[in-house]
Short mmCIF file of C-alpha atoms and ligand atoms in Angstrom, two decimals:
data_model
loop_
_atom_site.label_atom_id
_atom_site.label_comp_id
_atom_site.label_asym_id
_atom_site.label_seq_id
_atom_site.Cartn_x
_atom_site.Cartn_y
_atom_site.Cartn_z
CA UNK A 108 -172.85 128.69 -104.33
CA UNK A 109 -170.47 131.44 -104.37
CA UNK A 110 -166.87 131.59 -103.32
CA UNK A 111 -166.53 135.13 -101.04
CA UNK A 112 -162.48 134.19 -100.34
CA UNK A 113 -161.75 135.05 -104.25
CA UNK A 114 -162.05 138.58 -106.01
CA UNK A 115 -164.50 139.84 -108.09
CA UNK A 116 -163.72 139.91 -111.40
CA UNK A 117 -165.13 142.48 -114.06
CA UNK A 118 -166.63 141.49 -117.72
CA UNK A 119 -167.57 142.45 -120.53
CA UNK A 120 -169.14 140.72 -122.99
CA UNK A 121 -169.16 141.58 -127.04
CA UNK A 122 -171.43 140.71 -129.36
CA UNK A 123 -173.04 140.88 -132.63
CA UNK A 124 -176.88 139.48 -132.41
CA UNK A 125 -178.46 136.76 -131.12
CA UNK A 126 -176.19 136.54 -128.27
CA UNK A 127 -177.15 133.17 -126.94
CA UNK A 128 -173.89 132.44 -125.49
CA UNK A 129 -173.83 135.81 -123.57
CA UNK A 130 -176.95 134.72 -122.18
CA UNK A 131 -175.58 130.97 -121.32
CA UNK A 132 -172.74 133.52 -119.51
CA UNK A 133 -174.32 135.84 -117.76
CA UNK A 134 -177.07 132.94 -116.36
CA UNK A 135 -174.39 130.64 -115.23
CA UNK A 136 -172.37 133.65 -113.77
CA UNK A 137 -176.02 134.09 -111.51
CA UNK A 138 -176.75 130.63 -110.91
CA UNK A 139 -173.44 129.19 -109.82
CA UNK A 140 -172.43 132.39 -108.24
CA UNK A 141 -169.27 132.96 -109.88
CA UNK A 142 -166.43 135.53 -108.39
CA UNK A 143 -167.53 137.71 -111.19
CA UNK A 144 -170.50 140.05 -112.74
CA UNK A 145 -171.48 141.40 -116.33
CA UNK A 146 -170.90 145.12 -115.79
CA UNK A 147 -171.68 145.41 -119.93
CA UNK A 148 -172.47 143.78 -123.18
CA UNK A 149 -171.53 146.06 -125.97
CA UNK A 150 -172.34 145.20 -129.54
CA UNK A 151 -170.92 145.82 -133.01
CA UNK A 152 -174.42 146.29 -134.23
CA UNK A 153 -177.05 148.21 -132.72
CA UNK A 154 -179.95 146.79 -133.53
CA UNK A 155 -178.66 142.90 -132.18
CA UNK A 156 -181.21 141.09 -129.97
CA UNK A 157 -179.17 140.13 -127.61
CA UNK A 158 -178.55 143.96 -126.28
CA UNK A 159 -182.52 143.44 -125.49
CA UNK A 160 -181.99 140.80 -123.35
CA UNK A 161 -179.09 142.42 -121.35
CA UNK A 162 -181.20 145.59 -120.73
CA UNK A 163 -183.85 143.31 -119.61
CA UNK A 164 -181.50 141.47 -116.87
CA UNK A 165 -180.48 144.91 -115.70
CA UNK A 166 -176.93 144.52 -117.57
CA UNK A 167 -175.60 148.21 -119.34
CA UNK A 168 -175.60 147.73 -122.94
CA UNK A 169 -174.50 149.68 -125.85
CA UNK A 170 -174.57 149.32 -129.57
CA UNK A 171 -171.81 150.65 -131.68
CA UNK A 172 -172.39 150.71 -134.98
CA UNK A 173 -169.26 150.08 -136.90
CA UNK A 174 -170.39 151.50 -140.24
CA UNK A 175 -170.31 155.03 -138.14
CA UNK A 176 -166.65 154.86 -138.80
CA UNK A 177 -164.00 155.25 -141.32
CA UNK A 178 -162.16 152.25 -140.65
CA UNK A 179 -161.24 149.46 -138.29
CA UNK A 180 -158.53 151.83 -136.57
CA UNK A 181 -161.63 154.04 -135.73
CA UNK A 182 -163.99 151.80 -134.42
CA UNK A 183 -161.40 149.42 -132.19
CA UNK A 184 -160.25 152.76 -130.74
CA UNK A 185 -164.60 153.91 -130.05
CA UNK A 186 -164.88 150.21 -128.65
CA UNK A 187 -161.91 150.42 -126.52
CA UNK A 188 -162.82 153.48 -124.88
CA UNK A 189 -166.06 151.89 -124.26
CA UNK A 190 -164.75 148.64 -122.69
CA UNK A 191 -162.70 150.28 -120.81
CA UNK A 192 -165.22 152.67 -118.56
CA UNK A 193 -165.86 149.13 -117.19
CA UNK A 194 -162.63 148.41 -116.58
CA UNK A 195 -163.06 145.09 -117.33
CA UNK A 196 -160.86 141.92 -115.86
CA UNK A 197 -161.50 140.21 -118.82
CA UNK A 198 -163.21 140.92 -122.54
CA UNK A 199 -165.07 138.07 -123.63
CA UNK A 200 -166.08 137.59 -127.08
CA UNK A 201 -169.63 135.78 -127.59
CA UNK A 202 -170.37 135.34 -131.22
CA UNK A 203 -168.55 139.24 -132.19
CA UNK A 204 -168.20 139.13 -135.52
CA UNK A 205 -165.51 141.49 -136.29
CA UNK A 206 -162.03 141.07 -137.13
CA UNK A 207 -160.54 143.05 -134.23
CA UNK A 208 -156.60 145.27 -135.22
CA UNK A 209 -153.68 144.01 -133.96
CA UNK A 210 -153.58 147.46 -131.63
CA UNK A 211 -156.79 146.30 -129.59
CA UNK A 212 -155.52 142.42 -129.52
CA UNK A 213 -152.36 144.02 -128.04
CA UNK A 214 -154.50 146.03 -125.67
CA UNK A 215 -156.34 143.35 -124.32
CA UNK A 216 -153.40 140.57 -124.36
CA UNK A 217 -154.48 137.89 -122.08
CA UNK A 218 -157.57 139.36 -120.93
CA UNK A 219 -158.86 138.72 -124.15
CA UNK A 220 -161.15 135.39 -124.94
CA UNK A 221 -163.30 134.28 -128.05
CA UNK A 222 -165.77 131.01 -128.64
CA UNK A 223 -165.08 129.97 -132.20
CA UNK A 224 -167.56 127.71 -133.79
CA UNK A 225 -165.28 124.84 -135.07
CA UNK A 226 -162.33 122.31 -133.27
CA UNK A 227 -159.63 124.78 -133.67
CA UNK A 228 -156.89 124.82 -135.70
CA UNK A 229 -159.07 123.59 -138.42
CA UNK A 230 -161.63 125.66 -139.79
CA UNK A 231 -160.69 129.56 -138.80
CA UNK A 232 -162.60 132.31 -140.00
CA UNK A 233 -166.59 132.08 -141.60
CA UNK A 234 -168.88 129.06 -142.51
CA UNK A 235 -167.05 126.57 -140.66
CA UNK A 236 -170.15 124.19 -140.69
CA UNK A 237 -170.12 124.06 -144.51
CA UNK A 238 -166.18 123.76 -144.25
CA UNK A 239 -166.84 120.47 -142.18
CA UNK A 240 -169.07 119.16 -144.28
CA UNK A 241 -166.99 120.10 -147.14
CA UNK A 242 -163.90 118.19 -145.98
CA UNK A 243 -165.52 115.37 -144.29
CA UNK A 244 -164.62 115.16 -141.05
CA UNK A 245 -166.35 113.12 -138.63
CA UNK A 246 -165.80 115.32 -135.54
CA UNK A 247 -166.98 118.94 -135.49
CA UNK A 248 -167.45 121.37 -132.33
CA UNK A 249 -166.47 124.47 -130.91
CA UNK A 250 -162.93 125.95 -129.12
CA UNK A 251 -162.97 128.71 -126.47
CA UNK A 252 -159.37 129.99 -126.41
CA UNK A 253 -157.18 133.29 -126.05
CA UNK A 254 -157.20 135.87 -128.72
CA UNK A 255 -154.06 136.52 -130.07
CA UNK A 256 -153.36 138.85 -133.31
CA UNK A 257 -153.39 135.60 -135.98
CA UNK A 258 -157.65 135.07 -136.50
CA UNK A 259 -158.87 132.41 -134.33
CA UNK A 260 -155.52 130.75 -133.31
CA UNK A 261 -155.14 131.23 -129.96
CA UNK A 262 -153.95 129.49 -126.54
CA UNK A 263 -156.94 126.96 -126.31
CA UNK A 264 -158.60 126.85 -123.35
CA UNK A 265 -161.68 124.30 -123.76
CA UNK A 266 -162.97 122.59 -126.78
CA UNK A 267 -166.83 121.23 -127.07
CA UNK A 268 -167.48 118.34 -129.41
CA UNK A 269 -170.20 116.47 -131.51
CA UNK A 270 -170.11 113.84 -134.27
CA UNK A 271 -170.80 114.62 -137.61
CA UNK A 272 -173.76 112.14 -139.24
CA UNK A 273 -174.25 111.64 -142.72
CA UNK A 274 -177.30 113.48 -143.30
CA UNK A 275 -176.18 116.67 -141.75
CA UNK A 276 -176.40 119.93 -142.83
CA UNK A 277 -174.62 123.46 -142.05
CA UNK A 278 -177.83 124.02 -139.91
CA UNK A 279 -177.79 121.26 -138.19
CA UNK A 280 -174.32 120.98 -137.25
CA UNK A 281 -175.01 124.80 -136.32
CA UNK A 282 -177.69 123.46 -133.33
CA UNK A 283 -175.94 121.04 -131.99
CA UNK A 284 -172.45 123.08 -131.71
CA UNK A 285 -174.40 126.16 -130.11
CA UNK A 286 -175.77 123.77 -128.20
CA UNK A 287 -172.07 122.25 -126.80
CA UNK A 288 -170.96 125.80 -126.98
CA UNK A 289 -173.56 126.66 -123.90
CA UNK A 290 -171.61 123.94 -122.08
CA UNK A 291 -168.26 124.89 -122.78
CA UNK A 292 -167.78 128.43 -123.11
CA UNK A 293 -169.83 129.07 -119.27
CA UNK A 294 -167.06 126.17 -117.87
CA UNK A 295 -164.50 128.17 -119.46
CA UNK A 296 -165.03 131.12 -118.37
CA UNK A 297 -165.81 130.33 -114.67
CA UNK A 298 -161.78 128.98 -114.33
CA UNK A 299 -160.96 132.14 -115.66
CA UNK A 300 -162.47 134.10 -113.37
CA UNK A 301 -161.80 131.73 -110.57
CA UNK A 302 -158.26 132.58 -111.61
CA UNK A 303 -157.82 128.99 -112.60
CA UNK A 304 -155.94 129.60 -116.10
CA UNK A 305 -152.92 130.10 -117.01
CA UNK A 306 -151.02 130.81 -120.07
CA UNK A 307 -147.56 129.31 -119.84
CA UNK A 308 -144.65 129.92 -121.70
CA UNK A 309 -144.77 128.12 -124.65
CA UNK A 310 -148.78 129.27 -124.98
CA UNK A 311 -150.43 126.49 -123.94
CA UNK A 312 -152.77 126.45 -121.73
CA UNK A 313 -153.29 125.31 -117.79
CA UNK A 314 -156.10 125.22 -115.51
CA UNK A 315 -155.69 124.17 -112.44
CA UNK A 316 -157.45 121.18 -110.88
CA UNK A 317 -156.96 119.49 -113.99
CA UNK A 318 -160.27 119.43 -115.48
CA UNK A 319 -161.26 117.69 -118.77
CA UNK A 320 -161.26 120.50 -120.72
CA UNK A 321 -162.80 118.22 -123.67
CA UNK A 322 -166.70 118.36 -123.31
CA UNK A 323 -169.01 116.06 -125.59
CA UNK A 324 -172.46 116.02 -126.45
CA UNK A 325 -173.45 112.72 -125.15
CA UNK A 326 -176.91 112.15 -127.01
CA UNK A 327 -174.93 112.75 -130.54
CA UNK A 328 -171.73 110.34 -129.78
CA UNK A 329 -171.96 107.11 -131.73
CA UNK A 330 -172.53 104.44 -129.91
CA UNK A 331 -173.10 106.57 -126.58
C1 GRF B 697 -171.89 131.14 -132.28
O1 GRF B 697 -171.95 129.92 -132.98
C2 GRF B 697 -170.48 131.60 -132.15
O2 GRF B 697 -169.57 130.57 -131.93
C3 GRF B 697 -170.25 132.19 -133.51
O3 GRF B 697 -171.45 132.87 -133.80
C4 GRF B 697 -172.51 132.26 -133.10
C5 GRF B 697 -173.11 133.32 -132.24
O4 GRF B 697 -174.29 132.90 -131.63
N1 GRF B 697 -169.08 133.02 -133.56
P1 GRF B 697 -174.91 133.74 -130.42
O5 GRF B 697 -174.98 135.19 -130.86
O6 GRF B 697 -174.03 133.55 -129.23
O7 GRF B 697 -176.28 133.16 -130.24
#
C-alpha cells in the first residue's frame, strides 16, 4: 500500500551484471508501494543482463563501459554526470563491482548505500565465500550499510544471515546469501526512503521504529 503523506524519493541503482538484487529493489519498490521510484540503473559494463531487465520494466538504463577511460578519476567523473541527470535522493549500489575514488564517495556522502556479500567487518573486498570457508566461521551473510571512502566499512544499516554447514562450498554459500540478500537489502532500502535512517554522530546507525535489523534465513538455522 503506499504512503501519499511522505515524499518521493529518487534512485538510482548501479550495477555490474546479473543484477538480481536491483530486480528484488525495483519489485518491492512496485509491490509495497514505496515513497520512491527507479528513475535509472546504470552499469559499469555494458553488456550486463540486468540493464535488459530494466529496459524491459520501462526503467532508463545505461551502460558505461569503464575500459573507455583512462582511469578511475575519468570514469567516476562520466558516472557522476550520469547519476546526476536523475538527480537521485539516494545511489544504491546492487552488486557494482568497482572500487569507487574517494571524490565520488565524497560526492555522494550519505546518499550513498552498498550490499556487501559477507557479515561486515569481516571479509571486505572479493571472494568472501571462499574467505568464510577459509577461516571457518560458522555464520556467514550479507551487510547493507553506508559507503564511506575505507572499502566496505561503512555505517551498517541491516545485516542478513545464514549458517555455514560442513559440506559447503563458495557456491553454495553464494545461493543462500543472494538469497538473504533479496530480504535484506529491499527492507533496507524501504526505511531509507521512508526517511527512517539516520546516521548519528558517532556513525552508527538508527532507524526508527526499532526494527530488527538482523534478518535470518530460517530453513538454514540449526535447529530452526
Ligand atoms: C551479490 O552477491 C552482491 O552482494 C555482490 O555481487 C552479487 C551481485 O549479484 N556484490 P546481482 O548482480 O545482484 O545478482
Amino acid at each position: 500500500m503506499s504512503d501519499t503523506s511522505l515524499p518521493q524519493r529518487r534512485l538510482v541503482i548501479l550495477i555490474s551484471g546479473r543484477g538480481s538484487n536491483m530486480q528484488a529493489l525495483v519489485q518491492a519498490c512496485r509491490a509495497q508501494g514505496w515513497p520512491a521510484q527507479v528513475e535509472a540503473v546504470i552499469s559499469s559494463r555494458p553488456e550486463a543482463a540486468g540493464l535488459d531487465w530494466a529496459r524491459g520494466q520501462g526503467i532508463a538504463a545505461h551502460g558505461l563501459n569503464f575500459k573507455d577511460y583512462p582511469n578511475r578519476d575519468a570514469f567516476d567523473s562520466a558516472l557522476a554526470e550520469q547519476i546526476d541527470r536523475y538527480a537521485p535522493d539516494f545511489v544504491i549500489l546492487a552488486g557494482f563491482m568497482r572500487v569507487l575514488t574517494p571524490a565520488f564517495v565524497a560526492r555522494y556522502s550519505g546518499r550513498l548505500i552498498n550490499i556487501h556479500p559477507s557479515l561486515l567487518p569481516a571479509f571486505p573486498g572479493l571472494h568472501t565465500h571462499a574467505q568464510a570457508l577459509a577461516t571457518g566461521v560458522r555464520a556467514h551473510g550479507c551487510t547493507v550499510h553506508f559507503v564511506t571512502p575505507v572499502l566496505d566499512h561503512g555505517p551498517i544499516i541491516a545485516q542478513g544471515c545464514i549458517s555455514v554447514e560442513s559440506d559447503d562450498t563458495p557456491e553454495t554459500l553464494a545461493e543462500r546469501v543472494l538469497e538473504v540478500e533479496h530480504v535484506v537489502f529491499p527492507e533496507a532500502v524501504k526505511w531509507l526512503v521512508q526517511g527512517r535512517v539516520r546516521l548519528e554522530s558517532d556513525l552508527r546507525v538508527s532507524v526508527q521504529g526499532s526494527p530488527a535489523r538482523l534478518f535470518f534465513l530460517n530453513s538454514h538455522v540449526q535447529g530452526a
